[in-house]
Coordinates of C-alpha atoms and ligand atoms in Angstrom, one line a residue:
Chain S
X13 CA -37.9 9.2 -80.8
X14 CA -39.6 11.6 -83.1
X15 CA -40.2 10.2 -86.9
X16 CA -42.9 8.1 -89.0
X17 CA -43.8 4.9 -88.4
X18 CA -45.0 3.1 -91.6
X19 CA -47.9 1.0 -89.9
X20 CA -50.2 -1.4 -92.2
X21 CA -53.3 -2.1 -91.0
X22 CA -55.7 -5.0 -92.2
X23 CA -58.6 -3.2 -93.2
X24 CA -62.0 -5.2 -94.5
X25 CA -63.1 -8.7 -93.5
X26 CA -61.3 -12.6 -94.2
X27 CA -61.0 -11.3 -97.8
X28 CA -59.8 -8.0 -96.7
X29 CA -55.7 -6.5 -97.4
X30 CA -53.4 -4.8 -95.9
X31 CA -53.4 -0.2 -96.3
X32 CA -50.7 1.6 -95.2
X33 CA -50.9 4.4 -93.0
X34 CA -47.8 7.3 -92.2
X35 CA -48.4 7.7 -88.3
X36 CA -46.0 9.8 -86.4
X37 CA -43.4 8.4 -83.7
X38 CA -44.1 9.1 -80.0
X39 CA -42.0 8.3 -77.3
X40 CA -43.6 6.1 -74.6
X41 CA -46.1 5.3 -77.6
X42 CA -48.3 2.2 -77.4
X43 CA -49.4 0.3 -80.5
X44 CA -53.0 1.0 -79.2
X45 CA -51.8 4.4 -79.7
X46 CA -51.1 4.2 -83.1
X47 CA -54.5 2.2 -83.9
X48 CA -56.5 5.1 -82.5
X49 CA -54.1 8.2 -84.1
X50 CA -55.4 5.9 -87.3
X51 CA -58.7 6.1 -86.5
X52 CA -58.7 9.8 -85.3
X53 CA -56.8 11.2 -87.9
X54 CA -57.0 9.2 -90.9
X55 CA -59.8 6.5 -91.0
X56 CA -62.5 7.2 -89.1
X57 CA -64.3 3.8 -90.2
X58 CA -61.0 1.7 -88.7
X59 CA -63.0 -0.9 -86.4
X60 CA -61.0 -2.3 -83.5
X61 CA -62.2 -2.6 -79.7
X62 CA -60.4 -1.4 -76.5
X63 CA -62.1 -0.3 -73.1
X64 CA -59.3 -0.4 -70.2
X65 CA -56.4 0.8 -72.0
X66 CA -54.2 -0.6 -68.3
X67 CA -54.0 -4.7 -69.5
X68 CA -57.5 -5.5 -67.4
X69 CA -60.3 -6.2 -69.5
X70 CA -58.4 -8.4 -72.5
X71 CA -60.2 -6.9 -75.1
X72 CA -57.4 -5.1 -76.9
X73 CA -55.8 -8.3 -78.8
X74 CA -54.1 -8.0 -82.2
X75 CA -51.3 -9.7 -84.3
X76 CA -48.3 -7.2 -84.6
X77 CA -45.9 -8.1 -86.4
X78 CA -47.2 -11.5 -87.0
X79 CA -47.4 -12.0 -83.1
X80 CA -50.4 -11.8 -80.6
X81 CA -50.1 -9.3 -78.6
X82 CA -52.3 -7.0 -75.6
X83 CA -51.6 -3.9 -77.9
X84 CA -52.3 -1.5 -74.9
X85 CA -49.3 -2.4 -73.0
X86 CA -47.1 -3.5 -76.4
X87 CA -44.5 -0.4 -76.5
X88 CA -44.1 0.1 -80.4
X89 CA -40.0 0.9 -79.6
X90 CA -40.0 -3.1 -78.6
X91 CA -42.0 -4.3 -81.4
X92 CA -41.0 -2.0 -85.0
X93 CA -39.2 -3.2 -87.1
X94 CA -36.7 0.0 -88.9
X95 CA -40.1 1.9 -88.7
X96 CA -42.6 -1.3 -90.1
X97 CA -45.5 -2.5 -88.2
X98 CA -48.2 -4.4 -89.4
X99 CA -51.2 -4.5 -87.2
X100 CA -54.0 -7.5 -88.3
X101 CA -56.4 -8.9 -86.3
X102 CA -56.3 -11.9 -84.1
X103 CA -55.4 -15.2 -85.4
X104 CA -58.1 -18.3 -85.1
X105 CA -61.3 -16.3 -84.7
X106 CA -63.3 -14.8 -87.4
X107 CA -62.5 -11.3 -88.8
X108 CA -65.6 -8.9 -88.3
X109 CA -64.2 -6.0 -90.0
X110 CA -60.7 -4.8 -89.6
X111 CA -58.9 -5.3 -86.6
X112 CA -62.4 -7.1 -84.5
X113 CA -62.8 -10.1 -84.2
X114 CA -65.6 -12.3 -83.2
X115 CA -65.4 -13.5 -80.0
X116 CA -67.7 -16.3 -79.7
X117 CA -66.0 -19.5 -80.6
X118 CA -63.6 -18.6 -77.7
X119 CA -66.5 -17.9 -75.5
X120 CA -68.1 -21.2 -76.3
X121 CA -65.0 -23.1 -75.8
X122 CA -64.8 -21.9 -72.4
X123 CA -68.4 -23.1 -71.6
X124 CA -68.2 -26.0 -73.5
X125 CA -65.0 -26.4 -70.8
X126 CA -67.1 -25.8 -68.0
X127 CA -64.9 -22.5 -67.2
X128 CA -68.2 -21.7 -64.6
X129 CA -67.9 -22.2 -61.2
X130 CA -70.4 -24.6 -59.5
X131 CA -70.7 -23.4 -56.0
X132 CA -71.4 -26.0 -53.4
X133 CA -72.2 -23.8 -50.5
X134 CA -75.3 -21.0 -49.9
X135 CA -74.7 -17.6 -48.6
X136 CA -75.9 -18.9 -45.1
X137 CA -73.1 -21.2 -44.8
X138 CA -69.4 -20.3 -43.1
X139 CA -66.5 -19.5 -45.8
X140 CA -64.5 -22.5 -46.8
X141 CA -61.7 -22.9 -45.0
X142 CA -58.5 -23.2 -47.7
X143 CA -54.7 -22.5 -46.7
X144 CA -52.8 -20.0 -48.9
X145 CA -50.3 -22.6 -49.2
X146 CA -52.0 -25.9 -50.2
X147 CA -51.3 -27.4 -53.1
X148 CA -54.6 -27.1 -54.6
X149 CA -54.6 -22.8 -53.9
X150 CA -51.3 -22.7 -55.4
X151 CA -52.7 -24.6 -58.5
X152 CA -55.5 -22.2 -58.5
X153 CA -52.8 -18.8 -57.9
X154 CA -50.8 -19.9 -60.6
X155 CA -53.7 -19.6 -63.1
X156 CA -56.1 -17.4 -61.9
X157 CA -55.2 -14.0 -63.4
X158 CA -56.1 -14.4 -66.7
X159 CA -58.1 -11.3 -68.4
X160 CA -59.4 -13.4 -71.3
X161 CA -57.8 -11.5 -74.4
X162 CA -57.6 -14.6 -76.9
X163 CA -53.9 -14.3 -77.3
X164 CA -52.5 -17.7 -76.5
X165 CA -55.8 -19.2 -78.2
X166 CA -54.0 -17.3 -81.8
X167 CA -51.3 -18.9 -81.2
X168 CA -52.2 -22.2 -80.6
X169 CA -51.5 -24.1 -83.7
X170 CA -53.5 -27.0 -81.9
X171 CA -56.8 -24.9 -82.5
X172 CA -55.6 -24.0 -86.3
X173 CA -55.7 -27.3 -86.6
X174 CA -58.0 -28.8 -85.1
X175 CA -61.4 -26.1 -84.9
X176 CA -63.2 -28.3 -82.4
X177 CA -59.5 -28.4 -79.3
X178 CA -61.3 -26.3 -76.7
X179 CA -57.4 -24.3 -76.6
X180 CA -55.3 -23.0 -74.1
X181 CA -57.5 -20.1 -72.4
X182 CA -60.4 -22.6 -72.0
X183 CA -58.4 -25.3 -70.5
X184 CA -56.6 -23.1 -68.1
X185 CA -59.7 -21.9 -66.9
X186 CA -60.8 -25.9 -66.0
X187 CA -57.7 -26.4 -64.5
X188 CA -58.2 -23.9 -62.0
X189 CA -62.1 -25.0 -61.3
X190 CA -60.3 -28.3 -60.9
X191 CA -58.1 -27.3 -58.4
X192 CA -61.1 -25.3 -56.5
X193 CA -61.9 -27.1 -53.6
X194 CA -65.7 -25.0 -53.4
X195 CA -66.3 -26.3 -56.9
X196 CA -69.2 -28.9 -56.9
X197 CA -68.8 -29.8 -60.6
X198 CA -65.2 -31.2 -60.7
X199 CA -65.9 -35.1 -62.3
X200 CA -68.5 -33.4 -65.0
X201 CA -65.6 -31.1 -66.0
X202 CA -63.2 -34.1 -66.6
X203 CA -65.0 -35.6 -68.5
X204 CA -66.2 -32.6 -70.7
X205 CA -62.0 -31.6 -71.1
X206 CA -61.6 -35.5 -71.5
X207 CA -63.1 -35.6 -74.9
X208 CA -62.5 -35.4 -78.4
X209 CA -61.9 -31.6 -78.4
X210 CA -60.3 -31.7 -74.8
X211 CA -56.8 -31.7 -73.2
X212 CA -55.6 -34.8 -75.2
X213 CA -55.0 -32.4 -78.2
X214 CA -52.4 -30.0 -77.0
X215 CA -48.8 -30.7 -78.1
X216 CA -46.8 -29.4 -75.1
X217 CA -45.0 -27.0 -77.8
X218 CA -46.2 -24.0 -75.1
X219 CA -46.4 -21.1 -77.7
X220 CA -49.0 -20.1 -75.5
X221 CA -47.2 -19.4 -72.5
X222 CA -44.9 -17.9 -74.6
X223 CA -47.2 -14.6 -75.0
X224 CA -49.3 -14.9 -72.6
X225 CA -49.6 -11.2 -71.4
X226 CA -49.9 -12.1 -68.3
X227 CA -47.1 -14.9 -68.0
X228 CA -49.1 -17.7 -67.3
X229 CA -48.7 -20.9 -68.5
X230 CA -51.6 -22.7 -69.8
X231 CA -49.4 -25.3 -71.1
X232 CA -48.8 -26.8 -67.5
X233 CA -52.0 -26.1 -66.7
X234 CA -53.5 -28.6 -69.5
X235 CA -50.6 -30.6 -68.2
X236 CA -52.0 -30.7 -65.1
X237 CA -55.6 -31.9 -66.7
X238 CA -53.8 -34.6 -68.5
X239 CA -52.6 -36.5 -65.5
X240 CA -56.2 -35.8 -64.0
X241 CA -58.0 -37.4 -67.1
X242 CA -55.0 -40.3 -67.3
X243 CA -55.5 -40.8 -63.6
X244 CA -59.5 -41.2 -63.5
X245 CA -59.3 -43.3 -66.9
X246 CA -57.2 -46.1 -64.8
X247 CA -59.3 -45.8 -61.6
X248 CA -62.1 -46.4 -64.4
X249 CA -63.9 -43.0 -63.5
X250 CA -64.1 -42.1 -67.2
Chain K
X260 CA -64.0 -41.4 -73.0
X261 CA -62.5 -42.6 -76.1
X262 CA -60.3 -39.8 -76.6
X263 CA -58.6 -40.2 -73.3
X264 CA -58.1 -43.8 -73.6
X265 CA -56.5 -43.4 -76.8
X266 CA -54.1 -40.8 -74.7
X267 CA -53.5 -43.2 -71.9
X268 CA -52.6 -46.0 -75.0
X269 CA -50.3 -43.7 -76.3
X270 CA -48.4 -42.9 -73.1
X271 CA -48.2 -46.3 -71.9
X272 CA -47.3 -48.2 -75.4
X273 CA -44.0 -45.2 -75.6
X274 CA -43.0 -45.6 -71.9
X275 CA -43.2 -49.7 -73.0
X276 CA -40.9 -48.6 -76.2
X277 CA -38.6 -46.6 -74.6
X278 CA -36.3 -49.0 -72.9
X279 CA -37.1 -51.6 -75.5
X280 CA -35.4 -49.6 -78.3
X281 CA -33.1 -48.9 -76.5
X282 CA -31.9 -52.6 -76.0
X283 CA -33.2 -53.0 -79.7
X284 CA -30.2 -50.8 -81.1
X285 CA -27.4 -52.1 -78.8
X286 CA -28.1 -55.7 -79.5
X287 CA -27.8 -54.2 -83.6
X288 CA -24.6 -52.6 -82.4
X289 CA -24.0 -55.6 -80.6
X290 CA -24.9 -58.5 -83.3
X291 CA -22.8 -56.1 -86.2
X292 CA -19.6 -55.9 -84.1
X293 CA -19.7 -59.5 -82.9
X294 CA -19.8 -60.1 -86.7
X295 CA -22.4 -62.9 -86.1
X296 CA -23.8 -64.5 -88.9
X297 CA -27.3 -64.9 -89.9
X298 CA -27.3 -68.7 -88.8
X299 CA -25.5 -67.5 -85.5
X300 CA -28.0 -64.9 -84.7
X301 CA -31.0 -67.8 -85.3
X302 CA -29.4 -70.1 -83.3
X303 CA -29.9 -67.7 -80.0
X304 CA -33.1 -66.4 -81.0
X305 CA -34.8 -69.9 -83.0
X306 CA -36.9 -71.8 -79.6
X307 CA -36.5 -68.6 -77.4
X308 CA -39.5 -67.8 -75.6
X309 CA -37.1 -64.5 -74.1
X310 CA -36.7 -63.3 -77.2
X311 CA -40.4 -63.9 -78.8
X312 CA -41.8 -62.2 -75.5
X313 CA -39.4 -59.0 -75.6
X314 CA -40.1 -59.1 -80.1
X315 CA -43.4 -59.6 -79.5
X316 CA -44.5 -57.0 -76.7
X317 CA -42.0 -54.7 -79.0
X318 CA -44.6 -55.2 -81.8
X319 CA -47.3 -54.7 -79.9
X320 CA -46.3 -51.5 -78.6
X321 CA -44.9 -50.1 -81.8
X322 CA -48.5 -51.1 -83.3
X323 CA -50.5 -49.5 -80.8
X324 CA -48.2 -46.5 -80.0
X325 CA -47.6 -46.0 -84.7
X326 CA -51.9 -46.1 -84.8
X327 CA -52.7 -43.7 -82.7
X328 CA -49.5 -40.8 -83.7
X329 CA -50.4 -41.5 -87.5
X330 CA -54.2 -40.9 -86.4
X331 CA -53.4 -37.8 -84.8
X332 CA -51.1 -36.5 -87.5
X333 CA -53.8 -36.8 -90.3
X334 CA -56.9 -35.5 -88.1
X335 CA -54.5 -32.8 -87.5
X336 CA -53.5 -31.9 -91.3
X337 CA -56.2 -33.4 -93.3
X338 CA -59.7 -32.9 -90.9
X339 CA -60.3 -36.5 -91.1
X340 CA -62.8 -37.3 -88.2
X341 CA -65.6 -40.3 -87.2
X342 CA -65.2 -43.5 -89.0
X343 CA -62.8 -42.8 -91.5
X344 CA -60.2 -42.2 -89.2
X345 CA -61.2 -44.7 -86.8
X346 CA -60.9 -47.0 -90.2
X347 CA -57.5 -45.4 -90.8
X348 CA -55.7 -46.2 -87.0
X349 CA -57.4 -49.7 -87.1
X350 CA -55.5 -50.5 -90.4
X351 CA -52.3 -49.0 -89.5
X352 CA -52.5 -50.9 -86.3
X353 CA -53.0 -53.7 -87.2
X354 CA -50.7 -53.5 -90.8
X355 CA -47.9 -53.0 -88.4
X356 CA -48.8 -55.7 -85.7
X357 CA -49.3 -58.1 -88.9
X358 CA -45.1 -57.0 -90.5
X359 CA -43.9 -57.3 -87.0
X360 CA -45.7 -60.5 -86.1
X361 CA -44.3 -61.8 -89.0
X362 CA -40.8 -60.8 -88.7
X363 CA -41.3 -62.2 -84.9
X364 CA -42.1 -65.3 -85.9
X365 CA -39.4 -66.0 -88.5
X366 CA -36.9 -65.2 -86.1
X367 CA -37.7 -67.2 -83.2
X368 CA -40.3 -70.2 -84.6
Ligands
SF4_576 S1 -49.0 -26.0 -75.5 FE1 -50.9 -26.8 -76.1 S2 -52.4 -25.2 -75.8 FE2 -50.4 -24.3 -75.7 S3 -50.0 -23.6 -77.8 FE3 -49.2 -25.7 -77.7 S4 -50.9 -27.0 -78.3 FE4 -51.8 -25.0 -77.9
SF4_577 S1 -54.2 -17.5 -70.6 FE1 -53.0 -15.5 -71.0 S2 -53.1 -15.3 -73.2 FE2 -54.6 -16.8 -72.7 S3 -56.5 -15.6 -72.5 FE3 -55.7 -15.8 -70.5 S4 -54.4 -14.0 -70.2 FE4 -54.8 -14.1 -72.4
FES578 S1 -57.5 -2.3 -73.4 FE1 -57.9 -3.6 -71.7 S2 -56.3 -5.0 -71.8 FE2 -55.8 -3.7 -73.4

């Protein structure tokens, strides 16, 4: 496993380039690992962000090797190529220096989706009532776990394209507040993922479930939104 | 919501195309093989109110369903948004109906 991994790092802001660093080869190594080796041993300035290191807190993004990936739990032995990587930051979002990004434009999306919940009951009142089996909780299950690290939104070509498509995290997020039966705010959050930037956009072409870290799929979840939206148009609810 | 009824438009005019190409290429397949003639094809279709009802409703669809795609396609590569694009569908929709309408009518009137 030992040897040296030629690893280029994007270094500077949008008009930044590429500098290439000689780390060396670990076994078990992460690519997170070889960002901070670079930063501890050779570039003290290198900007990137981490906190969890264990795939929680989704704030570990980068594009390696051209893909977005959680770069905490990316081995490097599945991603090198002969002993290349190239480490840049995320895709869609603008560069603050090196390998951060700025976060808010995702952010916003998810509150311009209404990704809050809108609770309906007070602390005085009995839990809901909601079987582990319904259709509605399984909706909710299937979407819930997501940690918020930006991937899928890089590789949506949808929000390339389009800067205002609210993306895949976003949407997911509504989907799941759709499917909460607690949720007070379900018709204002149709028709805020029913608009111009909303759930209409997205192609179905699900490179976004494709690396998701987590292996959800947001692409049946805006599905899901877009049978919700065509539905309330013909009952004349939007 | 404008955006969502241009969705629902979408969906509806391609579920209405999809069995109606469908019969569209067999009756080509169907006309070339037969070796009918111009003169023999007019003859069924001349008077028809079948055939200027499935032509038609085919035009219609294609129009609608050829707006909206071509709408999407250059918001998507060229950022065109508000009433230039709006502009854009409303000519393309209605350029098409306008070729089909025609073709409809020189068939069957
Ligand atoms: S399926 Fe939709 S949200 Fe996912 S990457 Fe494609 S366009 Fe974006
Ligand atoms: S849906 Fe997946 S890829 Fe997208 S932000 Fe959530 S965890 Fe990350
Ligand atoms: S550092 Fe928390 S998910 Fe990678």
């Amino acid at each position: 496993m030992d040897g040296t991994l030629r690893v280029r790092i994007w270094k500077g802001g949008a008009d930044g380039a590429l500098r290439t660093f000689e780390v060396p080869h670990r076994a078990n190594q992460t690519v997170l690992d070889v960002v901070t080796w670079v930063q501890r041993n050779r570039d003290p300035a290198l900007a990137y962000r981490f906190a969890c290191r264990v795939g929680m807190c989704g704030s570990c993004a980068m594009t390696v090797n051209g893909v977005p990936r959680w770069t905490c739990r990316t081995h490097v032995s599945r991603v090198v190529r002969g002993d290349a990587l190239t480490i840049e930051p995320l895709r869609n979002l603008p560069v603050i220096k090196d390998l951060a990004c700025d976060m808010t434009p995702f952010f916003e999306k998810w509150q311009a989706a209404h990704g809050r919940f809108v609770p309906t009951a007070g602390r005085t009142d009995p839990p809901v009532r909601m079987a582990p089996d319904s259709p509605h909780r399984r909706a909710v299950d299937a979407g819930i776990e997501c940690i918020n690290c930006a991937v899928c939104h890089a590789a949506c070509d949808v929000v390339a394209w389009n800067p205002d498509y609210l993306g895949p995290a976003a949407l997911n997020r509504a989907w799941t507040l759709h499917n909460d039966i607690r949720d007070g705010a379900r018709a204002a959050r149709l028709r805020a993922v029913a608009g111009d930037g909303g759930c209409t956009n997205c192609h179905s072409h699900q490179a976004c479930m494709q690396v998701c870290p987590k292996a959800l799929n947001p692409t049946a979840a805006i599905a899901g939104l877009k049978r919700a939206v065509a539905g309330a148009v013909l009952r004349g609810r939007l | 919501m404008r955006a969502a009824h241009l969705f629902l438009a979408q969906r509806i005019s391609a579920i209405i195309l999809a069995p109606l190409v469908l019969v569209h290429l067999g009756l080509i397949v169907y006309a070339m093989r037969g070796g009918l003639s111009a003169a023999e094809i007019l003859a069924r279709t001349q008077g028809s109110a079948l055939w200027a009802a499935f032509y038609g409703l085919f035009v219609v669809a294609a129009a609608v369903h050829a707006a909206i795609g071509v709408r999407t396609m250059i918001a998507e590569s060229f950022g065109w948004r508000g009433r230039m694009l709006d502009g854009l569908t409303l000519a393309v929709g209605l350029g098409l109906f306008g070729l089909g309408a025609r073709a409809v009518a020189a068939v069957v009137l």
